[in-house]
mmCIF file of C-alpha atoms and ligand atoms in Angstrom:
data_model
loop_
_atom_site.group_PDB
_atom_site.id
_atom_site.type_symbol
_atom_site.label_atom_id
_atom_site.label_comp_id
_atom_site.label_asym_id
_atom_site.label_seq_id
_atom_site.Cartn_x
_atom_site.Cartn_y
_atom_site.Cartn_z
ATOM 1 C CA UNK A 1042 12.235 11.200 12.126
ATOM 2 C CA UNK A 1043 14.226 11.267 8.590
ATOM 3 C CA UNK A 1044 17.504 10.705 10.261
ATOM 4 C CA UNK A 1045 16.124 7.064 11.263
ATOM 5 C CA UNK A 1046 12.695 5.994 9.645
ATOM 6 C CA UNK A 1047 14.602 4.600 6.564
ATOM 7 C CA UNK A 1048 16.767 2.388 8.272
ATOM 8 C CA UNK A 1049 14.722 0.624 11.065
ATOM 9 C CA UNK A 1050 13.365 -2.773 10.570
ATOM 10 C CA UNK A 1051 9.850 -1.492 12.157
ATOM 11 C CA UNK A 1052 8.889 2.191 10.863
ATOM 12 C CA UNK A 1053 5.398 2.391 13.056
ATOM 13 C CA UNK A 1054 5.925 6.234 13.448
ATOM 14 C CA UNK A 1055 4.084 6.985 9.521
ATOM 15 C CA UNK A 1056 1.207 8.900 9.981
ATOM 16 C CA UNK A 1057 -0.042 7.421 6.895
ATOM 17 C CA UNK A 1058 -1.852 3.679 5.884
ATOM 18 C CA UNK A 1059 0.812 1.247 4.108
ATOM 19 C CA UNK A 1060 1.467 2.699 0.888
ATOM 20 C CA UNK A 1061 0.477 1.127 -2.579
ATOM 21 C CA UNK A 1062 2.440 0.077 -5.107
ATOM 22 C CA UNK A 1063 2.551 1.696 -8.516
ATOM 23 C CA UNK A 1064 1.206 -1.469 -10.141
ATOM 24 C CA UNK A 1065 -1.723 -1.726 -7.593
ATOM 25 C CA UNK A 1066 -2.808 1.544 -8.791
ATOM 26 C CA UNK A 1067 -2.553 1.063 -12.364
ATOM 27 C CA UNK A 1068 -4.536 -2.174 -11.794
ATOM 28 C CA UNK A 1069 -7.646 -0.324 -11.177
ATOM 29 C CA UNK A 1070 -7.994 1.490 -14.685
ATOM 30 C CA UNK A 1071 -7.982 -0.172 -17.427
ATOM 31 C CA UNK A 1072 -5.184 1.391 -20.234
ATOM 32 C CA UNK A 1073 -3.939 3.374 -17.785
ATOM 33 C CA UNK A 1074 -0.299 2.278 -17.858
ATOM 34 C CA UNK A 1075 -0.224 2.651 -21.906
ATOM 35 C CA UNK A 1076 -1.383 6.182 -20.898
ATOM 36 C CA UNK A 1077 1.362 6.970 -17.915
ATOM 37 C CA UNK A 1078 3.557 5.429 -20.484
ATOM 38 C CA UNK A 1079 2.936 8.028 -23.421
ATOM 39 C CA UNK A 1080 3.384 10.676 -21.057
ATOM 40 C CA UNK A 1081 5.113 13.958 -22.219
ATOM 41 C CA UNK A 1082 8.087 14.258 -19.336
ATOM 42 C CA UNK A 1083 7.348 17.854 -18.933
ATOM 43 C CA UNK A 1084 6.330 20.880 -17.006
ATOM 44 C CA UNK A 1085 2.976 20.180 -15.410
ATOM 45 C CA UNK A 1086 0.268 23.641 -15.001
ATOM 46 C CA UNK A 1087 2.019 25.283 -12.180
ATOM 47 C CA UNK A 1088 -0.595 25.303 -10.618
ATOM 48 C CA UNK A 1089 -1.770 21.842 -10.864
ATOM 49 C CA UNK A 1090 -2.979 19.993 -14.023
ATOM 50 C CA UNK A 1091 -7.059 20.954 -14.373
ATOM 51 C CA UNK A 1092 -8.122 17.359 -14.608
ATOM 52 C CA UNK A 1093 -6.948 17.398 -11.131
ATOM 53 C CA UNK A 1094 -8.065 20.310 -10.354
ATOM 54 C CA UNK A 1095 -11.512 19.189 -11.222
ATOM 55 C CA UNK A 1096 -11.351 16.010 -9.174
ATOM 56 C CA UNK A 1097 -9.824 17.559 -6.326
ATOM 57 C CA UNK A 1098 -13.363 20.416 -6.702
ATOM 58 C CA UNK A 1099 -15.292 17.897 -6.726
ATOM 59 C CA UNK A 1100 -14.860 16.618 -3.511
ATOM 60 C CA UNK A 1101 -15.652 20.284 -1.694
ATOM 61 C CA UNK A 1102 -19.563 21.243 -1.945
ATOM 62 C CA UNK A 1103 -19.626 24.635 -4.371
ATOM 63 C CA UNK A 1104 -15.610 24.249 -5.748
ATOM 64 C CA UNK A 1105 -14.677 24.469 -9.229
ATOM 65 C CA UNK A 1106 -11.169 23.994 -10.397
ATOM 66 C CA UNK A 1107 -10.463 27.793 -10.073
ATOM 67 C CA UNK A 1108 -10.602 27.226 -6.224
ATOM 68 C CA UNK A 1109 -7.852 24.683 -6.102
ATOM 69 C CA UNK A 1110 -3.631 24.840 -5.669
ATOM 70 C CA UNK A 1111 -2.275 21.384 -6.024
ATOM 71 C CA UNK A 1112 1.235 21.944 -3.794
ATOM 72 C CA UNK A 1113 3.977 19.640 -3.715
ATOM 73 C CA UNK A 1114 2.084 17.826 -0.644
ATOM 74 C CA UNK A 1115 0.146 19.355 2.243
ATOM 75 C CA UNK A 1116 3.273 20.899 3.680
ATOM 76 C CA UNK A 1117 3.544 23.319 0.922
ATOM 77 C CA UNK A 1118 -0.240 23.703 1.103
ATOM 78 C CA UNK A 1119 0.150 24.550 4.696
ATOM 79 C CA UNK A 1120 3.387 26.376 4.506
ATOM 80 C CA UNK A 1121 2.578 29.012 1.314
ATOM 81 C CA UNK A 1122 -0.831 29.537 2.742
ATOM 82 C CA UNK A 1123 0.429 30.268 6.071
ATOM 83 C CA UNK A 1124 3.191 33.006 4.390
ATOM 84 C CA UNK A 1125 0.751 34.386 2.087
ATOM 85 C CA UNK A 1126 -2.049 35.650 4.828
ATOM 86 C CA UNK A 1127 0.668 36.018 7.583
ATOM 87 C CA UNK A 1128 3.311 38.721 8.371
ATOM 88 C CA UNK A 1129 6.000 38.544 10.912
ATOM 89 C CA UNK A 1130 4.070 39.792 14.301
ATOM 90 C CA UNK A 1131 0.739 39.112 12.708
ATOM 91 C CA UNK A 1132 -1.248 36.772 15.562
ATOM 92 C CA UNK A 1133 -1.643 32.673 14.981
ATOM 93 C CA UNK A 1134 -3.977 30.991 17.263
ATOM 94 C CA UNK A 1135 -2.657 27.002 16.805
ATOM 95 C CA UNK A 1136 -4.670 23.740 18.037
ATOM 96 C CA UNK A 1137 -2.440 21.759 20.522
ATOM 97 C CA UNK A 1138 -1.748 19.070 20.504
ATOM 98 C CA UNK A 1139 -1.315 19.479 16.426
ATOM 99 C CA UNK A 1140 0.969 18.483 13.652
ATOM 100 C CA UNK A 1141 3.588 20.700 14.651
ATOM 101 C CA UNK A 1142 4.837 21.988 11.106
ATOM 102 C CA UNK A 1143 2.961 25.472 11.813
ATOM 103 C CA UNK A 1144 3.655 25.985 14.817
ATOM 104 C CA UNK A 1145 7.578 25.735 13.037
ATOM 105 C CA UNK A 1146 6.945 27.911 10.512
ATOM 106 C CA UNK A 1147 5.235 30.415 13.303
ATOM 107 C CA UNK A 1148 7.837 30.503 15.261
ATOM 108 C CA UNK A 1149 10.388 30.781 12.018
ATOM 109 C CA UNK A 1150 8.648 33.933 10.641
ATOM 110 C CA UNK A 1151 8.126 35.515 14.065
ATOM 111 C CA UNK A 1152 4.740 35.427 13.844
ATOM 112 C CA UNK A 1153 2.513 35.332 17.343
ATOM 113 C CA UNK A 1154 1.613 32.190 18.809
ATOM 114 C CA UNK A 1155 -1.247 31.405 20.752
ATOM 115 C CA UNK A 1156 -2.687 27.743 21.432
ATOM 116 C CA UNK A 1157 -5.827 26.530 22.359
ATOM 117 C CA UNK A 1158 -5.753 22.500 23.720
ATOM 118 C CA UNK A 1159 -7.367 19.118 23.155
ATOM 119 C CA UNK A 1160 -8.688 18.188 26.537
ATOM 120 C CA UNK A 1161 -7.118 14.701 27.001
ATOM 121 C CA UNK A 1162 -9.628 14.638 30.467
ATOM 122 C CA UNK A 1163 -12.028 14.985 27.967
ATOM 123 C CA UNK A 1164 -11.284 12.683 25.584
ATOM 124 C CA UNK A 1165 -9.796 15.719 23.462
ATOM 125 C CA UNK A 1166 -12.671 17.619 23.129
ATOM 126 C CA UNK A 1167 -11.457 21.215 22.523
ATOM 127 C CA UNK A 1168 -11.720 23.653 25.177
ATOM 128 C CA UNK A 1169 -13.724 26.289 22.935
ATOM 129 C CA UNK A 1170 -13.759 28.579 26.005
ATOM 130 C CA UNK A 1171 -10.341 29.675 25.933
ATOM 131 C CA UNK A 1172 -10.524 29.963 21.995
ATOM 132 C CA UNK A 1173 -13.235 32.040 22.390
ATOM 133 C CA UNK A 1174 -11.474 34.188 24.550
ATOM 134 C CA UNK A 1175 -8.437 34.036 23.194
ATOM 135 C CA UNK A 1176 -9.442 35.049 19.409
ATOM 136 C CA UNK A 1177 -9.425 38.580 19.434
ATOM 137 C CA UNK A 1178 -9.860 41.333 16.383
ATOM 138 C CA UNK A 1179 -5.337 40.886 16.626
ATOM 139 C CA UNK A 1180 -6.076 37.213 15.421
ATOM 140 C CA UNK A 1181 -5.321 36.838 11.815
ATOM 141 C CA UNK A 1182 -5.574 33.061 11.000
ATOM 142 C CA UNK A 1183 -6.783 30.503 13.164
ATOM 143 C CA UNK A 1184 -4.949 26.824 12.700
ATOM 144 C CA UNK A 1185 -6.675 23.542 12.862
ATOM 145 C CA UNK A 1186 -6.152 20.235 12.028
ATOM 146 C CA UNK A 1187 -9.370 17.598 11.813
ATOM 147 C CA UNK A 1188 -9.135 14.889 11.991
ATOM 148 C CA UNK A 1189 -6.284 15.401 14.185
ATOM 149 C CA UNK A 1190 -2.699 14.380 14.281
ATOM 150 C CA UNK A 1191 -1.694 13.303 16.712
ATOM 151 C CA UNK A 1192 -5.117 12.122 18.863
ATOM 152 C CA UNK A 1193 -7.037 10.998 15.854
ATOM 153 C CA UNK A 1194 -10.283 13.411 17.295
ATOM 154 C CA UNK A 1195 -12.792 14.756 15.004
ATOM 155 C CA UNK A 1196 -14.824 18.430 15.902
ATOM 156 C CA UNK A 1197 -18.367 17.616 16.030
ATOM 157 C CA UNK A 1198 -20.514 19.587 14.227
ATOM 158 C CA UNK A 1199 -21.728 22.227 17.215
ATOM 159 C CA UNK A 1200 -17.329 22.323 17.873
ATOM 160 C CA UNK A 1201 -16.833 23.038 13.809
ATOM 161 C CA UNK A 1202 -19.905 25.703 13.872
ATOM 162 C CA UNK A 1203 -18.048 27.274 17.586
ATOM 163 C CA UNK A 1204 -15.068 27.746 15.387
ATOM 164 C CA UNK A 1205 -16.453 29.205 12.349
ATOM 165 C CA UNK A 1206 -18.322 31.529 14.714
ATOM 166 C CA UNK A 1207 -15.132 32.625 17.033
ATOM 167 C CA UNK A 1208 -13.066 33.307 13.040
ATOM 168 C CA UNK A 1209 -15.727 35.568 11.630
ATOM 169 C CA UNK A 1210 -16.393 37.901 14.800
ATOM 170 C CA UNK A 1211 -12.639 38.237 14.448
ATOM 171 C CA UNK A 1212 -12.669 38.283 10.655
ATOM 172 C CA UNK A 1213 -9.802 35.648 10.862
ATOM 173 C CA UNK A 1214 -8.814 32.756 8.370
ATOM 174 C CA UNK A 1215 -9.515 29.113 9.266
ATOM 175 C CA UNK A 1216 -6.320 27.173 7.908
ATOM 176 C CA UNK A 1217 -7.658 23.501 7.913
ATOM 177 C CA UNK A 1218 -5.506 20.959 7.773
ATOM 178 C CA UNK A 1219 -8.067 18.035 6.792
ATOM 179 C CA UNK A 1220 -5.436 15.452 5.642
ATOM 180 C CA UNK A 1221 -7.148 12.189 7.376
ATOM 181 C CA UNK A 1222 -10.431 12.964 6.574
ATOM 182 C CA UNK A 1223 -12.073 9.726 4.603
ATOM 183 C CA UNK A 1224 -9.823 7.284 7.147
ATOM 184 C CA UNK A 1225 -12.544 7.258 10.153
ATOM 185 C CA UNK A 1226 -12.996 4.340 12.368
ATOM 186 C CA UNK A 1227 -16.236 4.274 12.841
ATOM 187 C CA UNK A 1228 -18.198 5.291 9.770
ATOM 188 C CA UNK A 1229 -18.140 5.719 6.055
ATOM 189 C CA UNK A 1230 -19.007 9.328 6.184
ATOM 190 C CA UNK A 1231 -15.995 11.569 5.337
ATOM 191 C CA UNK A 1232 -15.206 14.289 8.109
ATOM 192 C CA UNK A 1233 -16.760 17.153 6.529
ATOM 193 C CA UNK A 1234 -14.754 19.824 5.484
ATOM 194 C CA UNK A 1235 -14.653 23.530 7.252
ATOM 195 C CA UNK A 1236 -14.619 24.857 2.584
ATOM 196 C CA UNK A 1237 -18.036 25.929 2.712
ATOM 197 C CA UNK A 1238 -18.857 27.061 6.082
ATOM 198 C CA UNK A 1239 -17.285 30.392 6.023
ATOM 199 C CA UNK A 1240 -15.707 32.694 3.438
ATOM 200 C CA UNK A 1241 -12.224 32.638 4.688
ATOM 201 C CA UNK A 1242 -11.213 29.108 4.658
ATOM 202 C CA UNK A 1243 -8.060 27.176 3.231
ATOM 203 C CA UNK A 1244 -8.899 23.316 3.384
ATOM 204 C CA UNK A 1245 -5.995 21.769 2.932
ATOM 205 C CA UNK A 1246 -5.733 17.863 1.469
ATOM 206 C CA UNK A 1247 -3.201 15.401 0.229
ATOM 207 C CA UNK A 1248 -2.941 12.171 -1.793
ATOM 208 C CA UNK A 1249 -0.533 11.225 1.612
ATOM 209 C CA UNK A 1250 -2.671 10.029 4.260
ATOM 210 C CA UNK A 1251 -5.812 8.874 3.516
ATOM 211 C CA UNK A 1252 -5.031 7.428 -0.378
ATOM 212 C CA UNK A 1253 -1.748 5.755 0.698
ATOM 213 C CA UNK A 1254 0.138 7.764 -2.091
ATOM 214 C CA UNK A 1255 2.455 9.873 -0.153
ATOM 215 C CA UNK A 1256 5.248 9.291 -2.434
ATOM 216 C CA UNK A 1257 3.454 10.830 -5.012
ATOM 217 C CA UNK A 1258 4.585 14.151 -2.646
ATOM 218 C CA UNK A 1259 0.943 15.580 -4.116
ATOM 219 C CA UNK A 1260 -1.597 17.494 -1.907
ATOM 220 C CA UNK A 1261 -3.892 20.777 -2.472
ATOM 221 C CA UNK A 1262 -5.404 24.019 -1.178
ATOM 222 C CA UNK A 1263 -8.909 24.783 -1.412
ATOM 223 C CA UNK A 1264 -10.346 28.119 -0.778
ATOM 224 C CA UNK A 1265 -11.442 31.746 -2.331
ATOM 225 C CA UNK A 1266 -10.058 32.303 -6.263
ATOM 226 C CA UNK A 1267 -8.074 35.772 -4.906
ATOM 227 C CA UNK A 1268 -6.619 34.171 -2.178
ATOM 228 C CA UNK A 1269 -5.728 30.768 -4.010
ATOM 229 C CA UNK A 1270 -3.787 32.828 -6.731
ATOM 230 C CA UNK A 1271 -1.840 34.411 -4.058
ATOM 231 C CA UNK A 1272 -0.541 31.201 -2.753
ATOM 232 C CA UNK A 1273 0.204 30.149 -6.267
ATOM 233 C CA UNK A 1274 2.330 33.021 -6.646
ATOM 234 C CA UNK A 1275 4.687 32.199 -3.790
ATOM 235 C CA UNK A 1276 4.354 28.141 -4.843
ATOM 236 C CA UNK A 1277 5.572 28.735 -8.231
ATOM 237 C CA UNK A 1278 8.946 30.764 -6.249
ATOM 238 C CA UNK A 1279 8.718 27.610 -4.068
ATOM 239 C CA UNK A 1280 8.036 24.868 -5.890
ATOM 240 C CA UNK A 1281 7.056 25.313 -9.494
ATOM 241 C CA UNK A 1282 4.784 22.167 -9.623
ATOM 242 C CA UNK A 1283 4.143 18.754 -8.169
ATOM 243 C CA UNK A 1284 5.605 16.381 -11.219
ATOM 244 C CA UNK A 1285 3.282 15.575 -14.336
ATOM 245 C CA UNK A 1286 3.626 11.637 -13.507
ATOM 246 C CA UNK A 1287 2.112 12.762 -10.039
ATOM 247 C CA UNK A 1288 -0.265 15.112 -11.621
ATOM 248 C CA UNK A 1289 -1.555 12.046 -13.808
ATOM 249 C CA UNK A 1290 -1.382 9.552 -11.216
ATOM 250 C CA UNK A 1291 -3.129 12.049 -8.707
ATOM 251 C CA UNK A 1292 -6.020 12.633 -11.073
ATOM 252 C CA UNK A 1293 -5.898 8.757 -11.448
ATOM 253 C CA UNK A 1294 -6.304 8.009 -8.189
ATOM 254 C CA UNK A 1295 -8.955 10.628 -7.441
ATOM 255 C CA UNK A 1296 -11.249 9.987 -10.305
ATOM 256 C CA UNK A 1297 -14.282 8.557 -10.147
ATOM 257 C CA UNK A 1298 -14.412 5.226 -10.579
ATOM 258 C CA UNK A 1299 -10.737 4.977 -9.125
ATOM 259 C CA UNK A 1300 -11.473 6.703 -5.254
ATOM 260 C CA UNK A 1301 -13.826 4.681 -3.469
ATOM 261 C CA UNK A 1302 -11.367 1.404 -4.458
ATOM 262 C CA UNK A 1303 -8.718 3.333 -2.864
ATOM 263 C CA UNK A 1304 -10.242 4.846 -0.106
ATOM 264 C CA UNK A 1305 -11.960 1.513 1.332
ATOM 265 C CA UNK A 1306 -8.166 0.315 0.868
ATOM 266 C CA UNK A 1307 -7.081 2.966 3.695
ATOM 267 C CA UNK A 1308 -10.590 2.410 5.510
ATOM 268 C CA UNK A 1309 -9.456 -1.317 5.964
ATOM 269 C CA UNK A 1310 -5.618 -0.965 6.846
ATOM 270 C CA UNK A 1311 -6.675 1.984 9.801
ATOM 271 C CA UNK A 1312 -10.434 -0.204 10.980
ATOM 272 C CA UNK A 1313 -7.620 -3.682 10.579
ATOM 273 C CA UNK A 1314 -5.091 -2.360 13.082
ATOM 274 C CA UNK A 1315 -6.470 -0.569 15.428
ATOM 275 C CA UNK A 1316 -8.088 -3.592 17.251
ATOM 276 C CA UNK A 1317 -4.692 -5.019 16.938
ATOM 277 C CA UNK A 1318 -3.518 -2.362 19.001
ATOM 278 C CA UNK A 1319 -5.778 -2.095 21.284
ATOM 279 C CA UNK A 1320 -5.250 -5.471 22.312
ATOM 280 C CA UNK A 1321 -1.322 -5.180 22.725
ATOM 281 C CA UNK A 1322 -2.235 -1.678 24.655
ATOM 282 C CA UNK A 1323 -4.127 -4.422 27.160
ATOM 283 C CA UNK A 1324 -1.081 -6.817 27.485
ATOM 284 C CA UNK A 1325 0.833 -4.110 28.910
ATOM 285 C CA UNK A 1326 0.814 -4.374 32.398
ATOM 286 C CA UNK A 1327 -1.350 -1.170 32.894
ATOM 287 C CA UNK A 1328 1.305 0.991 31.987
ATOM 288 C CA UNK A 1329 -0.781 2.423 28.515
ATOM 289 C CA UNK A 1330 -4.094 4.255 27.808
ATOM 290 C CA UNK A 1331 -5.063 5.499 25.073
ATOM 291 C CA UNK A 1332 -8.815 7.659 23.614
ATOM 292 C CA UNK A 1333 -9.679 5.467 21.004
ATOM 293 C CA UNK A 1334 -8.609 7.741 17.803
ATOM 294 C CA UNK A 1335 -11.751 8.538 15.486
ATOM 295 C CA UNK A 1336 -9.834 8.831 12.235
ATOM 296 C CA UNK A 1337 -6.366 8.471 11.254
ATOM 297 C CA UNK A 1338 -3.665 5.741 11.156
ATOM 298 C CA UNK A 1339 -2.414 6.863 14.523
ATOM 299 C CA UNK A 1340 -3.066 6.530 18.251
ATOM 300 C CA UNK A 1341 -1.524 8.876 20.305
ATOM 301 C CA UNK A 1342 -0.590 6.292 23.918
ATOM 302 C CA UNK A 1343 -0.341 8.030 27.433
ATOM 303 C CA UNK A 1344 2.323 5.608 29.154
ATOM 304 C CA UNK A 1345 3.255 5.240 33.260
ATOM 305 C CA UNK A 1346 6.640 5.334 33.062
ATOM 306 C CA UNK A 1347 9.771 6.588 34.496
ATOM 307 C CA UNK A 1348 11.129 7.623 31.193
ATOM 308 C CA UNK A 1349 11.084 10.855 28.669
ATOM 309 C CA UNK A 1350 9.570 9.936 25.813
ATOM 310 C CA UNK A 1351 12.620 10.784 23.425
ATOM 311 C CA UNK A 1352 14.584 9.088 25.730
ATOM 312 C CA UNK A 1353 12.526 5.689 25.359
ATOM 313 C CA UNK A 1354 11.923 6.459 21.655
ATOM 314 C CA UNK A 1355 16.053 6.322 21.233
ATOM 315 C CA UNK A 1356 16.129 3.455 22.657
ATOM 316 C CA UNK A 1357 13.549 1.578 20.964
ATOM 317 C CA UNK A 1358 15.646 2.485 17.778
ATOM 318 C CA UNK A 1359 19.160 1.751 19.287
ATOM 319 C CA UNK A 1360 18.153 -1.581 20.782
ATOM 320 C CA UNK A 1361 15.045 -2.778 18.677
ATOM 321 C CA UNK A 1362 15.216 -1.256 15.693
ATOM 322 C CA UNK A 1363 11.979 -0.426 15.510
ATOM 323 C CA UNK A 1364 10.867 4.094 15.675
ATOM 324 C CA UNK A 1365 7.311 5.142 16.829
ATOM 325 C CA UNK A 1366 7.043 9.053 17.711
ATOM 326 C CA UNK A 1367 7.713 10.853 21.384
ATOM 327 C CA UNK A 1368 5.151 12.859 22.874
ATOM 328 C CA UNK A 1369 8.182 15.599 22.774
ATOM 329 C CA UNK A 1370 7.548 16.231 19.237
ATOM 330 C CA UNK A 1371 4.043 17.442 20.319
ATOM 331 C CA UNK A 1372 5.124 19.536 23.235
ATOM 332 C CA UNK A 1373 3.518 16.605 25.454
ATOM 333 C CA UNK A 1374 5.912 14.831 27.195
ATOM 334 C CA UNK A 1375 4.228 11.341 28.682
ATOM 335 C CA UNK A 1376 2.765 9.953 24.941
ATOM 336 C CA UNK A 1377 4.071 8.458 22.442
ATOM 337 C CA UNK A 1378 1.828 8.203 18.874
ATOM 338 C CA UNK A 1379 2.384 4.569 16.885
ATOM 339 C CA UNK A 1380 0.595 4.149 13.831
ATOM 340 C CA UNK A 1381 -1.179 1.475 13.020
ATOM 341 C CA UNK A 1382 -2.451 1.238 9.565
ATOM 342 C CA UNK A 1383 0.210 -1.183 8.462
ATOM 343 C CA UNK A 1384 0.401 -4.981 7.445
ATOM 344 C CA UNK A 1385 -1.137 -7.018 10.558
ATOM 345 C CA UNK A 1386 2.740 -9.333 10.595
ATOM 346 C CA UNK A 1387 4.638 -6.184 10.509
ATOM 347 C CA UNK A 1388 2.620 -4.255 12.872
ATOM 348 C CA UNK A 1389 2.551 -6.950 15.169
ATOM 349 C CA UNK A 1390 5.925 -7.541 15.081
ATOM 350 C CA UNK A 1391 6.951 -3.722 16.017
ATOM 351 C CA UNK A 1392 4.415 -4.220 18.681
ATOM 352 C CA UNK A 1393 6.255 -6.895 20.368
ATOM 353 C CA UNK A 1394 9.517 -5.134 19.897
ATOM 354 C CA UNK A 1395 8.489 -2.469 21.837
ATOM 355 C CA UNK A 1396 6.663 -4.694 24.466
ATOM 356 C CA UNK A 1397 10.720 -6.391 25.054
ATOM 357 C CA UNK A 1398 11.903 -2.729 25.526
ATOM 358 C CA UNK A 1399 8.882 -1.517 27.843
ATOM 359 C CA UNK A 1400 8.862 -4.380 29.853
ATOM 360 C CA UNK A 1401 12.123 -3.922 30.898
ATOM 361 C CA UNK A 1402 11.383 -0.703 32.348
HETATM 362 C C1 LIG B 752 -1.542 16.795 9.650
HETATM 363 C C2 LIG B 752 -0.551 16.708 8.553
HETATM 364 N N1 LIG B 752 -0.562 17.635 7.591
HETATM 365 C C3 LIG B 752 0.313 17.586 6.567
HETATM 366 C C4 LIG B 752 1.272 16.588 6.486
HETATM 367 C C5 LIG B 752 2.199 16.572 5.330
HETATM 368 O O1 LIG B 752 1.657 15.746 4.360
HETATM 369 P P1 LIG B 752 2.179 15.648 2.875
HETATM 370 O O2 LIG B 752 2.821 14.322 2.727
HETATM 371 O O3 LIG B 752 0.942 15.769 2.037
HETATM 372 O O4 LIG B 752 3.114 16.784 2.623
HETATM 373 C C6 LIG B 752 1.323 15.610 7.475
HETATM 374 C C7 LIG B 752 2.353 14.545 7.432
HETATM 375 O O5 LIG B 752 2.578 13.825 8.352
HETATM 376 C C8 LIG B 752 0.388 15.670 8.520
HETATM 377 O O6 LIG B 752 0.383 14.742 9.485
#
């Protein structure tokens, strides 16, 4: 994605909502630019600046500040979480189809993958019968990602309860990637968070997706005080710190009065453009489907085609200049994941590039 997403005229492959501006930000606190302003250039807490801290605990039932890592984004969350409970050999049991940055790192370290699928059939429900017998005592960590990336599916409550139960007769960690929750579609209720349910939980969470910050490159792990200091230790070899300006704008952002404002901002871009979508998926000859996502910025499109999905991602970029993201990148060949949460002229305008391309085909 790097090697293009800067350059195209239509970038509809973000799995984020349009991003804010600075200036939109400061707008919603009063005196806080003469604050960002007076700001010591410095070393932020390694471990994340405890105003931050505090707002991020807030948002997880029974978390205090001592729970909480703030990472330079989720993918350090993810990644020094996943090296500090893992070994090379040790057994990861992976959601499919998922962000695939674990199942990279996995495969990197030599640790043992096992995946357990979204049921497209099914409108990806997840077959909890072959994670059930899949998890064994071997299984160390267990890797999820709700709402999902790319399908947009939230785990109902009996699915999240199935999982909890499968990780503790196992005694295995529940890495949750919960990155979209607060975008839903459908209601104003955040996805709930798997912090709570079970003692050996990482929830994992980022200023990225669901604020429209991810420039601020800003994100968090949640989980027991022991374990969270362990994944500090490798952060600081990693990363040191997220920057102070993003430690202050973070905390900005996430405090009270600031959240909901930017929150119903992401709400509107994602519950905006997916109807757009929808509607272009309709002028397509029958050649797209798609499970209406349930959170997210994204809608992962099954397409009847003749075509690899790389293949016709190429040359969407080549002859259109406008990038949305292959199925390939998911291990699914056949779908191709546009986001959506984007300006309605802009999205609407990568739509009909692609239509010229498909329509060819
Ligand atoms: C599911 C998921 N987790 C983590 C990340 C990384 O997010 P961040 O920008 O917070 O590093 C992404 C980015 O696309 C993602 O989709």
């Amino acid at each position: 994605m790097s090697a293009y997403e800067q350059d195209v005229k239509y970038n509809l492959s973000e799995s984020g909502v349009h991003p804010m501006l600075l200036s939109e930000l400061l707008e919603l606190k009063n005196g806080s630019l003469d604050e960002l302003l007076a700001t010591d250039i410095n070393y932020a807490h390694a471990n994340g600046r405890p105003e931050l801290r505090e707002n991020i605990a807030k948002m997880y039932e029974g978390a205090t500040a001592d729970n909480v890592l703030v990472t330079v984004g989720a993918i350090e969350a993810n990644f020094n979480s996943l090296r500090t409970v893992l070994n090379r050999g040790d057994e990861v049991v992976i959601q499919f189809p998922n962000y695939m940055q674990v199942w990279g790192v996995a495969k990197n370290h030599d640790y043992l993958i096992k995946t357990f699928s979204l049921l497209e059939e099914k409108s990806w429900e997840p077959d909890l019968d072959t994670l059930e017998n899949m998890v064994t005592d071997k299984t160390k960590l267990i890797a999820i990602c709700n709402p999902n990336n790319p399908t947009g599916r939230i785990f109902r409550e009996d699915e999240m309860d199935a999982i909890v139960r499968i990780a503790d007769k196992a005694g295995a960690w529940i890495l949750a990637d919960e990155v979209y929750a607060g975008v839903e579609q459908k209601t104003d209720e955040q996805t709930p968070s798997f912090y709570g349910r079970y003692d050996k939980v990482l929830a994992v969470g980022s200023m990225s997706k669901a604020y429209g910050l991810p420039g601020l490159r800003t994100g968090w792990v949640v989980g027991p005080p022991d374990m969270i200091d362990q994944i500090w230790a490798r952060h600081e070899y990693n990363t040191l710190s997220a920057t102070m300006l993003s430690n202050k704008l973070a905390a900005l952002a996430l405090s009270e009065e600031v959240r909901p404002i930017v929150r119903q901002r992401a709400r509107d871009y994602v519950r905006q453009g997916f109807p757009i979508l929808e509607e272009w998926i309709t002028r397509q000859n029958g050649n797209l489907r798609c499970v209406p996502p349930e959170a997210a910025a994204i809608a992962f499109i099954k397409y009847d085609l003749d075509i690899n999905s790389t293949d016709l991602v190429i040359k969407l970029i080549k002859e259109r200049s406008v990038m949305i993201v292959p199925g390939d990148h998911f291990g699914l060949d056949g779908f191709l994941r546009v986001s959506y949460g984007l300006p309605k002229d802009y999205l609407l305008g990568g739509l009909n590039a692609i239509s010229e391309v498909l329509s060819k085909l």
